[in-house]
Each structure stands twice: as structure tokens, then as C-alpha cells.
Amino acid sequence: MRADEIVERVRAEGWCIVEGIIPALDLPEVQAEVREELDRQSAGWSAEVSRISNAGFQMPPKGIVHAQAVINRLPWLARHVANPLLIEAGEALLGRYFKVSSVGAIVTYPGNERGYWHADWPFNQKLATTLPSPYPDAVMNLSAIFMLSPFNKQTGGTILLPGSHRRSHNPSGGSHTEQFEPHSAEVTASGKPGDVLFYDSRLWHCVAPNLSAGPRMALNVRYSAWWLNLEFRRKGSPEYERLLRDSKGKDNSVPLIPQAAFDSMPESAKPFFAHWVER
């Protein structure tokens, strides 16, 4: 798929599958290292779930584990995150000088719960750093799910509502019924390991039940327009401290990248991460 085809699909439908972004020869290492990082952060995720519960926020679906900032320990992943095809499409949609705003990982285990309909940051109304609806009809943020396991209905490929990125709201701030009711037009993102689900972050989507016998694993990457304020996600910044005082939403901060990790990234990838290096 060419970059212009990706752009056309994302503008029209809100999403597309870009095949083979992680080469087959690289997949075993990526899968093993990301799985190890998910295991390493599993205790921290359990603590975060408890914190969310104690704060009275909506709980994430049972049977999943998130890992934050995996790029900090696996900086060589930057060469995949900054794949030239994705960068070309990103520049066409977001403009030049866009940034990588986060690189995380997720695993859904067999029997996990279906999640709630939402859009990604900054459109998720349950987060502290959210853009209130109605949203302007503009691409501000792009999301990419790098498949490290097969994605299909059996394994729990992400559920999407095509075209919903053009709506001025999403169900994350609505009633329980709005958040969890299936849509007749929903589809399942399907692909093989190494493929990428690339979408406008406004697109409605939710975690799907994993009906298979094994875990389904992926990298979650966010790309932000150069003008989108990320300082509210930087712990210790004046904006973040103000947010702590004033907001009742979930913390959506992102750990900074150690200088040594940044230094080891490919030169071509560094411009997309330089804004988030520890100072």
C-alpha cells in the first residue's frame, strides 16, 4: 500500500491495515522483547488498576495488561515506529514536524472482557487531558496498533466503527448503554503479525474478547501534530501540576525517555522522539 492510499483510506473510513511494517525476520525478537516487558510491568499494571478502582474511575476490561513507555527499555523499536511509509502518511495527515507522543504495549488474555467504545487521547472523555466535545473535524492525532499476534474475530482483533472519526463526539463520556452496546456496522480489524492498524485517533473502537487459546499482543503508538500540547502529559511540568489540582479524570502522563535510550535510536527516528527526552 502506498502512502497516498493510506491517507485516502484514513480520511474516508478512519482506518486501514498497513501490511508488513515489521519484517518477518525481525518479528521473533520484537515479540519476545515486548512480551518480556509486558511481564515486567504486570505488577505495576495491577497496582494501577487498584488505583483506578479506588479513585472511582471506570475500570479497564478484565484480562488485559498494559505496559507504558516500552520504547524506554527497547529503543531499537524506534526504527519500526518511524517506518518511512508511516511517516510519509503521517506527514500528509498531520503536517510536517509531527511527534511520537507515546509507545506502549497491550496483551489481551483468553476470556478477557469486551471494552467500552472510546476514542484515543485527546478525545477519550475519561482522561484528565481530554478535548471537550464537540470536536472540530480535523486530524490532530493518529494511532497505530502494531500487531504482534494474529488479529481476527477469534483472537480479539480490535473492534472499530468505520466513519465514526467524522463525528463530533464519542461514547466515552456517555451512558453505560452508549459505551457498551454493539453497533450493527462495527467491524473487526484483521491482520497478521507485523501488520499495523493505522487510524485517526477520533475513531470509535473497543477491546474485543479474545476467544482463542493464547494471548493477543500488540504495540500501541500515538503520533501527534506538532502544535498539540503534550506538556499536560509530562510529569513535573507546570501544566501537569495544574492538571493534578484541577482535574477529576484519569492521569494520562507518559514517562520521559532516558538520554541513553534516545542516543541509541536510529538517527532517522530521533526527530520524532527528541521532545520527550529527560532533561
PDB file of C-alpha atoms in Angstrom:
ATOM      1  CA  MET A   1       0.000   0.000   0.000  1.00  0.00           C
ATOM      2  CA  ARG A   2       1.312   3.441  -0.931  1.00  0.00           C
ATOM      3  CA  ALA A   3       1.258   6.403   1.442  1.00  0.00           C
ATOM      4  CA  ASP A   4      -1.401   8.204  -0.609  1.00  0.00           C
ATOM      5  CA  GLU A   5      -3.631   5.122  -0.393  1.00  0.00           C
ATOM      6  CA  ILE A   6      -3.221   5.039   3.400  1.00  0.00           C
ATOM      7  CA  VAL A   7      -4.124   8.723   3.602  1.00  0.00           C
ATOM      8  CA  GLU A   8      -7.189   8.260   1.405  1.00  0.00           C
ATOM      9  CA  ARG A   9      -8.458   5.337   3.497  1.00  0.00           C
ATOM     10  CA  VAL A  10      -7.870   7.087   6.829  1.00  0.00           C
ATOM     11  CA  ARG A  11      -9.613  10.253   5.655  1.00  0.00           C
ATOM     12  CA  ALA A  12     -12.597   8.354   4.258  1.00  0.00           C
ATOM     13  CA  GLU A  13     -13.069   5.451   6.693  1.00  0.00           C
ATOM     14  CA  GLY A  14     -10.899   6.493   9.623  1.00  0.00           C
ATOM     15  CA  TRP A  15      -8.584   3.461   9.438  1.00  0.00           C
ATOM     16  CA  CYS A  16      -6.692   0.978   7.308  1.00  0.00           C
ATOM     17  CA  ILE A  17      -4.422  -2.049   7.665  1.00  0.00           C
ATOM     18  CA  VAL A  18      -0.845  -1.468   6.510  1.00  0.00           C
ATOM     19  CA  GLU A  19       0.807  -4.807   5.853  1.00  0.00           C
ATOM     20  CA  GLY A  20       4.321  -5.925   6.704  1.00  0.00           C
ATOM     21  CA  ILE A  21       5.615  -2.897   8.611  1.00  0.00           C
ATOM     22  CA  ILE A  22       7.644  -5.145  10.926  1.00  0.00           C
ATOM     23  CA  PRO A  23       9.639  -7.509   8.673  1.00  0.00           C
ATOM     24  CA  ALA A  24       9.220 -11.233   9.285  1.00  0.00           C
ATOM     25  CA  LEU A  25      12.895 -11.613  10.215  1.00  0.00           C
ATOM     26  CA  ASP A  26      12.512  -9.019  12.988  1.00  0.00           C
ATOM     27  CA  LEU A  27       9.267 -10.355  14.430  1.00  0.00           C
ATOM     28  CA  PRO A  28      10.615 -13.040  16.804  1.00  0.00           C
ATOM     29  CA  GLU A  29      12.848 -10.533  18.595  1.00  0.00           C
ATOM     30  CA  VAL A  30      10.109  -7.893  18.785  1.00  0.00           C
ATOM     31  CA  GLN A  31       7.570 -10.401  20.090  1.00  0.00           C
ATOM     32  CA  ALA A  32       9.926 -11.828  22.718  1.00  0.00           C
ATOM     33  CA  GLU A  33      11.180  -8.467  23.993  1.00  0.00           C
ATOM     34  CA  VAL A  34       7.728  -6.863  24.144  1.00  0.00           C
ATOM     35  CA  ARG A  35       6.291  -9.903  25.916  1.00  0.00           C
ATOM     36  CA  GLU A  36       9.114  -9.702  28.469  1.00  0.00           C
ATOM     37  CA  GLU A  37       8.386  -6.010  29.031  1.00  0.00           C
ATOM     38  CA  LEU A  38       4.668  -6.714  29.490  1.00  0.00           C
ATOM     39  CA  ASP A  39       5.524  -9.371  32.063  1.00  0.00           C
ATOM     40  CA  ARG A  40       7.921  -6.986  33.802  1.00  0.00           C
ATOM     41  CA  GLN A  41       5.245  -4.301  34.094  1.00  0.00           C
ATOM     42  CA  SER A  42       2.355  -6.606  35.028  1.00  0.00           C
ATOM     43  CA  ALA A  43       2.637  -5.900  38.762  1.00  0.00           C
ATOM     44  CA  GLY A  44       2.641  -2.175  38.063  1.00  0.00           C
ATOM     45  CA  TRP A  45      -0.459  -2.568  35.915  1.00  0.00           C
ATOM     46  CA  SER A  46      -2.231  -4.413  38.731  1.00  0.00           C
ATOM     47  CA  ALA A  47      -1.375  -1.554  41.079  1.00  0.00           C
ATOM     48  CA  GLU A  48      -2.679   0.950  38.528  1.00  0.00           C
ATOM     49  CA  VAL A  49      -5.962  -0.958  38.226  1.00  0.00           C
ATOM     50  CA  SER A  50      -6.326  -0.812  42.016  1.00  0.00           C
ATOM     51  CA  ARG A  51      -5.620   2.923  41.967  1.00  0.00           C
ATOM     52  CA  ILE A  52      -8.232   3.445  39.250  1.00  0.00           C
ATOM     53  CA  SER A  53     -10.764   1.477  41.290  1.00  0.00           C
ATOM     54  CA  ASN A  54     -10.024   3.379  44.498  1.00  0.00           C
ATOM     55  CA  ALA A  55     -10.373   6.700  42.677  1.00  0.00           C
ATOM     56  CA  GLY A  56     -13.819   5.717  41.429  1.00  0.00           C
ATOM     57  CA  PHE A  57     -12.925   5.728  37.728  1.00  0.00           C
ATOM     58  CA  GLN A  58     -14.317   3.227  35.239  1.00  0.00           C
ATOM     59  CA  MET A  59     -12.316   0.028  35.372  1.00  0.00           C
ATOM     60  CA  PRO A  60     -10.441  -1.254  32.315  1.00  0.00           C
ATOM     61  CA  PRO A  61     -11.626  -4.601  30.935  1.00  0.00           C
ATOM     62  CA  LYS A  62     -10.561  -7.657  32.898  1.00  0.00           C
ATOM     63  CA  GLY A  63      -7.991  -9.900  31.260  1.00  0.00           C
ATOM     64  CA  ILE A  64      -5.709  -7.260  29.763  1.00  0.00           C
ATOM     65  CA  VAL A  65      -2.316  -5.826  30.732  1.00  0.00           C
ATOM     66  CA  HIS A  66      -0.846  -2.516  29.562  1.00  0.00           C
ATOM     67  CA  ALA A  67       2.841  -1.598  29.552  1.00  0.00           C
ATOM     68  CA  GLN A  68       3.899   2.049  29.439  1.00  0.00           C
ATOM     69  CA  ALA A  69       6.761   3.635  27.525  1.00  0.00           C
ATOM     70  CA  VAL A  70       8.252   0.384  26.225  1.00  0.00           C
ATOM     71  CA  ILE A  71      10.480   2.470  23.948  1.00  0.00           C
ATOM     72  CA  ASN A  72      12.481   3.480  27.049  1.00  0.00           C
ATOM     73  CA  ARG A  73      13.833  -0.047  27.518  1.00  0.00           C
ATOM     74  CA  LEU A  74      13.553  -1.133  23.884  1.00  0.00           C
ATOM     75  CA  PRO A  75      14.742   1.947  21.973  1.00  0.00           C
ATOM     76  CA  TRP A  76      15.576  -0.082  18.871  1.00  0.00           C
ATOM     77  CA  LEU A  77      11.803  -0.337  18.289  1.00  0.00           C
ATOM     78  CA  ALA A  78      12.036   3.259  17.068  1.00  0.00           C
ATOM     79  CA  ARG A  79      13.026   2.015  13.615  1.00  0.00           C
ATOM     80  CA  HIS A  80       9.623   0.337  13.272  1.00  0.00           C
ATOM     81  CA  VAL A  81       7.649   3.149  14.907  1.00  0.00           C
ATOM     82  CA  ALA A  82       9.301   5.607  12.484  1.00  0.00           C
ATOM     83  CA  ASN A  83       8.850   3.370   9.441  1.00  0.00           C
ATOM     84  CA  PRO A  84       9.206   5.584   6.330  1.00  0.00           C
ATOM     85  CA  LEU A  85       5.804   4.593   4.936  1.00  0.00           C
ATOM     86  CA  LEU A  86       4.016   5.515   8.172  1.00  0.00           C
ATOM     87  CA  ILE A  87       5.996   8.744   8.420  1.00  0.00           C
ATOM     88  CA  GLU A  88       5.048   9.750   4.876  1.00  0.00           C
ATOM     89  CA  ALA A  89       1.368   9.067   5.583  1.00  0.00           C
ATOM     90  CA  GLY A  90       1.614  10.819   8.952  1.00  0.00           C
ATOM     91  CA  GLU A  91       3.060  13.963   7.381  1.00  0.00           C
ATOM     92  CA  ALA A  92       0.236  14.064   4.843  1.00  0.00           C
ATOM     93  CA  LEU A  93      -2.372  13.799   7.608  1.00  0.00           C
ATOM     94  CA  LEU A  94      -0.761  15.747  10.468  1.00  0.00           C
ATOM     95  CA  GLY A  95       1.667  18.036   8.674  1.00  0.00           C
ATOM     96  CA  ARG A  96       5.439  18.181   8.968  1.00  0.00           C
ATOM     97  CA  TYR A  97       7.231  18.020  12.313  1.00  0.00           C
ATOM     98  CA  PHE A  98       4.676  15.741  13.972  1.00  0.00           C
ATOM     99  CA  LYS A  99       5.839  13.793  17.031  1.00  0.00           C
ATOM    100  CA  VAL A 100       5.557  10.357  18.588  1.00  0.00           C
ATOM    101  CA  SER A 101       3.630  11.028  21.792  1.00  0.00           C
ATOM    102  CA  SER A 102       3.665   7.519  23.292  1.00  0.00           C
ATOM    103  CA  VAL A 103       4.741   3.925  22.653  1.00  0.00           C
ATOM    104  CA  GLY A 104       3.063   1.317  24.842  1.00  0.00           C
ATOM    105  CA  ALA A 105       2.090  -2.339  24.636  1.00  0.00           C
ATOM    106  CA  ILE A 106      -1.023  -4.342  25.405  1.00  0.00           C
ATOM    107  CA  VAL A 107      -1.840  -8.012  25.789  1.00  0.00           C
ATOM    108  CA  THR A 108      -5.351  -9.458  25.952  1.00  0.00           C
ATOM    109  CA  TYR A 109      -5.603 -12.888  27.521  1.00  0.00           C
ATOM    110  CA  PRO A 110      -8.118 -15.608  26.618  1.00  0.00           C
ATOM    111  CA  GLY A 111     -11.507 -14.819  28.116  1.00  0.00           C
ATOM    112  CA  ASN A 112     -10.934 -11.080  28.550  1.00  0.00           C
ATOM    113  CA  GLU A 113     -13.916  -8.752  28.694  1.00  0.00           C
ATOM    114  CA  ARG A 114     -15.119  -6.599  25.825  1.00  0.00           C
ATOM    115  CA  GLY A 115     -14.159  -2.973  26.447  1.00  0.00           C
ATOM    116  CA  TYR A 116     -16.143   0.235  26.124  1.00  0.00           C
ATOM    117  CA  TRP A 117     -16.447   2.353  22.992  1.00  0.00           C
ATOM    118  CA  HIS A 118     -13.958   5.203  23.075  1.00  0.00           C
ATOM    119  CA  ALA A 119     -11.563   7.274  21.029  1.00  0.00           C
ATOM    120  CA  ASP A 120      -7.895   7.693  21.887  1.00  0.00           C
ATOM    121  CA  TRP A 121      -6.247  10.677  23.542  1.00  0.00           C
ATOM    122  CA  PRO A 122      -7.052  13.566  23.403  1.00  0.00           C
ATOM    123  CA  PHE A 123     -10.634  12.537  22.652  1.00  0.00           C
ATOM    124  CA  ASN A 124     -11.249   9.985  25.430  1.00  0.00           C
ATOM    125  CA  GLN A 125     -13.567  11.762  27.867  1.00  0.00           C
ATOM    126  CA  LYS A 126     -12.430   9.633  30.811  1.00  0.00           C
ATOM    127  CA  LEU A 127      -8.908  11.081  30.760  1.00  0.00           C
ATOM    128  CA  ALA A 128      -7.786  14.190  32.585  1.00  0.00           C
ATOM    129  CA  THR A 129      -6.251  15.593  29.402  1.00  0.00           C
ATOM    130  CA  THR A 130      -9.249  15.494  27.110  1.00  0.00           C
ATOM    131  CA  LEU A 131     -10.585  17.757  24.405  1.00  0.00           C
ATOM    132  CA  PRO A 132     -14.224  18.520  25.240  1.00  0.00           C
ATOM    133  CA  SER A 133     -16.775  17.627  22.589  1.00  0.00           C
ATOM    134  CA  PRO A 134     -17.962  18.687  20.094  1.00  0.00           C
ATOM    135  CA  TYR A 135     -14.649  18.176  18.311  1.00  0.00           C
ATOM    136  CA  PRO A 136     -13.570  20.118  15.240  1.00  0.00           C
ATOM    137  CA  ASP A 137     -13.368  17.987  12.111  1.00  0.00           C
ATOM    138  CA  ALA A 138      -9.580  17.899  11.894  1.00  0.00           C
ATOM    139  CA  VAL A 139      -6.891  15.231  12.202  1.00  0.00           C
ATOM    140  CA  MET A 140      -4.926  16.020  15.367  1.00  0.00           C
ATOM    141  CA  ASN A 141      -3.625  12.635  16.461  1.00  0.00           C
ATOM    142  CA  LEU A 142      -3.026   9.288  14.782  1.00  0.00           C
ATOM    143  CA  SER A 143      -2.947   5.861  16.420  1.00  0.00           C
ATOM    144  CA  ALA A 144      -1.136   2.739  15.273  1.00  0.00           C
ATOM    145  CA  ILE A 145      -1.526  -0.775  16.639  1.00  0.00           C
ATOM    146  CA  PHE A 146       1.451  -2.910  15.612  1.00  0.00           C
ATOM    147  CA  MET A 147       0.172  -6.481  15.561  1.00  0.00           C
ATOM    148  CA  LEU A 148       2.479  -8.961  17.271  1.00  0.00           C
ATOM    149  CA  SER A 149      -0.128 -11.750  17.179  1.00  0.00           C
ATOM    150  CA  PRO A 150      -2.785 -12.608  14.592  1.00  0.00           C
ATOM    151  CA  PHE A 151      -5.751 -10.205  14.744  1.00  0.00           C
ATOM    152  CA  ASN A 152      -9.156 -11.656  13.871  1.00  0.00           C
ATOM    153  CA  LYS A 153     -12.534 -12.337  15.486  1.00  0.00           C
ATOM    154  CA  GLN A 154     -11.208 -15.411  17.272  1.00  0.00           C
ATOM    155  CA  THR A 155      -8.178 -13.716  18.830  1.00  0.00           C
ATOM    156  CA  GLY A 156      -9.960 -10.461  19.633  1.00  0.00           C
ATOM    157  CA  GLY A 157      -8.867  -8.084  16.897  1.00  0.00           C
ATOM    158  CA  THR A 158      -9.792  -4.509  17.768  1.00  0.00           C
ATOM    159  CA  ILE A 159     -13.458  -3.653  17.103  1.00  0.00           C
ATOM    160  CA  LEU A 160     -13.961  -0.490  15.023  1.00  0.00           C
ATOM    161  CA  LEU A 161     -16.839   1.660  13.794  1.00  0.00           C
ATOM    162  CA  PRO A 162     -15.821   2.845  10.306  1.00  0.00           C
ATOM    163  CA  GLY A 163     -16.515   6.502   9.588  1.00  0.00           C
ATOM    164  CA  SER A 164     -17.033   7.415  13.242  1.00  0.00           C
ATOM    165  CA  HIS A 165     -13.926   9.631  13.191  1.00  0.00           C
ATOM    166  CA  ARG A 166     -16.007  12.340  11.492  1.00  0.00           C
ATOM    167  CA  ARG A 167     -18.453  12.545  14.389  1.00  0.00           C
ATOM    168  CA  SER A 168     -18.111  15.399  16.866  1.00  0.00           C
ATOM    169  CA  HIS A 169     -18.238  13.142  19.929  1.00  0.00           C
ATOM    170  CA  ASN A 170     -17.647   9.580  21.107  1.00  0.00           C
ATOM    171  CA  PRO A 171     -19.390   7.369  23.692  1.00  0.00           C
ATOM    172  CA  SER A 172     -16.626   7.552  26.336  1.00  0.00           C
ATOM    173  CA  GLY A 173     -18.489  10.388  28.031  1.00  0.00           C
ATOM    174  CA  GLY A 174     -21.949   8.891  27.589  1.00  0.00           C
ATOM    175  CA  SER A 175     -24.183   6.408  29.370  1.00  0.00           C
ATOM    176  CA  HIS A 176     -23.288   2.787  30.118  1.00  0.00           C
ATOM    177  CA  THR A 177     -25.526   1.677  27.251  1.00  0.00           C
ATOM    178  CA  GLU A 178     -23.828   4.032  24.797  1.00  0.00           C
ATOM    179  CA  GLN A 179     -20.400   2.819  25.868  1.00  0.00           C
ATOM    180  CA  PHE A 180     -21.033  -0.919  25.709  1.00  0.00           C
ATOM    181  CA  GLU A 181     -23.827  -1.516  23.187  1.00  0.00           C
ATOM    182  CA  PRO A 182     -22.608  -3.258  19.998  1.00  0.00           C
ATOM    183  CA  HIS A 183     -23.162  -1.448  16.686  1.00  0.00           C
ATOM    184  CA  SER A 184     -24.583  -3.159  13.624  1.00  0.00           C
ATOM    185  CA  ALA A 185     -21.870  -1.523  11.480  1.00  0.00           C
ATOM    186  CA  GLU A 186     -18.913  -2.486  13.686  1.00  0.00           C
ATOM    187  CA  VAL A 187     -16.057  -4.453  12.135  1.00  0.00           C
ATOM    188  CA  THR A 188     -13.070  -6.405  13.413  1.00  0.00           C
ATOM    189  CA  ALA A 189      -9.564  -5.339  12.453  1.00  0.00           C
ATOM    190  CA  SER A 190      -7.857  -8.394  10.977  1.00  0.00           C
ATOM    191  CA  GLY A 191      -4.216  -8.873  10.074  1.00  0.00           C
ATOM    192  CA  LYS A 192      -1.105 -10.910  10.650  1.00  0.00           C
ATOM    193  CA  PRO A 193       1.884 -10.263  12.927  1.00  0.00           C
ATOM    194  CA  GLY A 194       3.893  -7.368  11.532  1.00  0.00           C
ATOM    195  CA  ASP A 195       0.857  -5.549  10.126  1.00  0.00           C
ATOM    196  CA  VAL A 196      -0.301  -2.205  11.537  1.00  0.00           C
ATOM    197  CA  LEU A 197      -3.807  -0.937  12.228  1.00  0.00           C
ATOM    198  CA  PHE A 198      -3.383   2.775  11.389  1.00  0.00           C
ATOM    199  CA  TYR A 199      -6.232   5.114  12.296  1.00  0.00           C
ATOM    200  CA  ASP A 200      -7.435   8.603  13.127  1.00  0.00           C
ATOM    201  CA  SER A 201      -7.464   8.759  16.935  1.00  0.00           C
ATOM    202  CA  ARG A 202     -11.062  10.046  16.836  1.00  0.00           C
ATOM    203  CA  LEU A 203     -12.246   6.667  15.504  1.00  0.00           C
ATOM    204  CA  TRP A 204     -14.593   4.790  17.840  1.00  0.00           C
ATOM    205  CA  HIS A 205     -13.112   1.445  18.846  1.00  0.00           C
ATOM    206  CA  CYS A 206     -13.049  -1.010  21.730  1.00  0.00           C
ATOM    207  CA  VAL A 207     -11.205  -4.020  23.099  1.00  0.00           C
ATOM    208  CA  ALA A 208     -12.617  -7.275  21.726  1.00  0.00           C
ATOM    209  CA  PRO A 209     -12.981 -10.565  23.623  1.00  0.00           C
ATOM    210  CA  ASN A 210     -10.144 -12.994  22.970  1.00  0.00           C
ATOM    211  CA  LEU A 211     -11.833 -16.317  22.210  1.00  0.00           C
ATOM    212  CA  SER A 212      -8.623 -18.134  21.316  1.00  0.00           C
ATOM    213  CA  ALA A 213      -6.371 -20.299  23.480  1.00  0.00           C
ATOM    214  CA  GLY A 214      -3.450 -17.857  23.538  1.00  0.00           C
ATOM    215  CA  PRO A 215      -2.692 -14.203  24.319  1.00  0.00           C
ATOM    216  CA  ARG A 216      -3.067 -11.467  21.704  1.00  0.00           C
ATOM    217  CA  MET A 217      -0.264  -8.902  21.858  1.00  0.00           C
ATOM    218  CA  ALA A 218       0.427  -5.533  20.217  1.00  0.00           C
ATOM    219  CA  LEU A 219       2.317  -2.262  20.402  1.00  0.00           C
ATOM    220  CA  ASN A 220       0.225   0.906  20.788  1.00  0.00           C
ATOM    221  CA  VAL A 221       1.754   4.011  19.223  1.00  0.00           C
ATOM    222  CA  ARG A 222       0.429   7.579  19.078  1.00  0.00           C
ATOM    223  CA  TYR A 223       1.544  10.290  16.667  1.00  0.00           C
ATOM    224  CA  SER A 224       0.635  13.923  17.432  1.00  0.00           C
ATOM    225  CA  ALA A 225       0.565  17.091  15.345  1.00  0.00           C
ATOM    226  CA  TRP A 226       3.431  19.457  16.171  1.00  0.00           C
ATOM    227  CA  TRP A 227       1.048  22.012  17.668  1.00  0.00           C
ATOM    228  CA  LEU A 228      -0.763  19.626  20.035  1.00  0.00           C
ATOM    229  CA  ASN A 229       0.243  20.436  23.637  1.00  0.00           C
ATOM    230  CA  LEU A 230       1.913  17.392  25.209  1.00  0.00           C
ATOM    231  CA  GLU A 231       3.105  19.213  28.344  1.00  0.00           C
ATOM    232  CA  PHE A 232       0.000  18.133  30.251  1.00  0.00           C
ATOM    233  CA  ARG A 233       1.358  14.568  29.935  1.00  0.00           C
ATOM    234  CA  ARG A 234       4.839  15.459  31.229  1.00  0.00           C
ATOM    235  CA  LYS A 235       5.113  14.832  34.984  1.00  0.00           C
ATOM    236  CA  GLY A 236       6.633  17.809  36.779  1.00  0.00           C
ATOM    237  CA  SER A 237       5.662  20.375  34.159  1.00  0.00           C
ATOM    238  CA  PRO A 238       3.591  23.403  35.282  1.00  0.00           C
ATOM    239  CA  GLU A 239       0.751  22.192  33.080  1.00  0.00           C
ATOM    240  CA  TYR A 240       0.794  18.738  34.665  1.00  0.00           C
ATOM    241  CA  GLU A 241       0.855  20.151  38.204  1.00  0.00           C
ATOM    242  CA  ARG A 242      -2.119  22.353  37.370  1.00  0.00           C
ATOM    243  CA  LEU A 243      -3.912  19.314  35.998  1.00  0.00           C
ATOM    244  CA  LEU A 244      -3.369  17.415  39.252  1.00  0.00           C
ATOM    245  CA  ARG A 245      -5.024  20.239  41.176  1.00  0.00           C
ATOM    246  CA  ASP A 246      -7.969  20.827  38.896  1.00  0.00           C
ATOM    247  CA  SER A 247      -8.878  17.604  37.108  1.00  0.00           C
ATOM    248  CA  LYS A 248     -11.009  14.658  38.138  1.00  0.00           C
ATOM    249  CA  GLY A 249     -10.094  12.468  35.161  1.00  0.00           C
ATOM    250  CA  LYS A 250      -7.568   9.660  34.823  1.00  0.00           C
ATOM    251  CA  ASP A 251      -3.877  10.503  34.756  1.00  0.00           C
ATOM    252  CA  ASN A 252      -2.535  10.098  31.228  1.00  0.00           C
ATOM    253  CA  SER A 253       1.105  11.028  31.774  1.00  0.00           C
ATOM    254  CA  VAL A 254       3.916   9.383  29.813  1.00  0.00           C
ATOM    255  CA  PRO A 255       7.364   8.587  31.299  1.00  0.00           C
ATOM    256  CA  LEU A 256      10.229  10.514  29.709  1.00  0.00           C
ATOM    257  CA  ILE A 257      12.861   8.801  27.559  1.00  0.00           C
ATOM    258  CA  PRO A 258      16.293   8.361  29.192  1.00  0.00           C
ATOM    259  CA  GLN A 259      19.111  10.084  27.319  1.00  0.00           C
ATOM    260  CA  ALA A 260      20.976   6.798  26.818  1.00  0.00           C
ATOM    261  CA  ALA A 261      17.913   5.191  25.223  1.00  0.00           C
ATOM    262  CA  PHE A 262      17.449   8.169  22.915  1.00  0.00           C
ATOM    263  CA  ASP A 263      21.116   8.137  21.919  1.00  0.00           C
ATOM    264  CA  SER A 264      20.838   4.507  20.783  1.00  0.00           C
ATOM    265  CA  MET A 265      17.887   5.159  18.443  1.00  0.00           C
ATOM    266  CA  PRO A 266      18.441   5.297  14.686  1.00  0.00           C
ATOM    267  CA  GLU A 267      19.283   8.833  13.567  1.00  0.00           C
ATOM    268  CA  SER A 268      16.275   8.883  11.245  1.00  0.00           C
ATOM    269  CA  ALA A 269      13.913   8.215  14.178  1.00  0.00           C
ATOM    270  CA  LYS A 270      15.346  10.701  16.683  1.00  0.00           C
ATOM    271  CA  PRO A 271      13.452  13.793  15.456  1.00  0.00           C
ATOM    272  CA  PHE A 272      10.159  12.114  16.366  1.00  0.00           C
ATOM    273  CA  PHE A 273      11.243  11.437  19.979  1.00  0.00           C
ATOM    274  CA  ALA A 274      13.562  14.361  20.816  1.00  0.00           C
ATOM    275  CA  HIS A 275      10.822  16.385  22.539  1.00  0.00           C
ATOM    276  CA  TRP A 276      10.362  13.690  25.226  1.00  0.00           C
ATOM    277  CA  VAL A 277      13.933  13.081  26.389  1.00  0.00           C
ATOM    278  CA  GLU A 278      14.790  13.541  30.074  1.00  0.00           C
ATOM    279  CA  ARG A 279      16.444  16.871  30.805  1.00  0.00           C
TER     280      ARG A 279
END
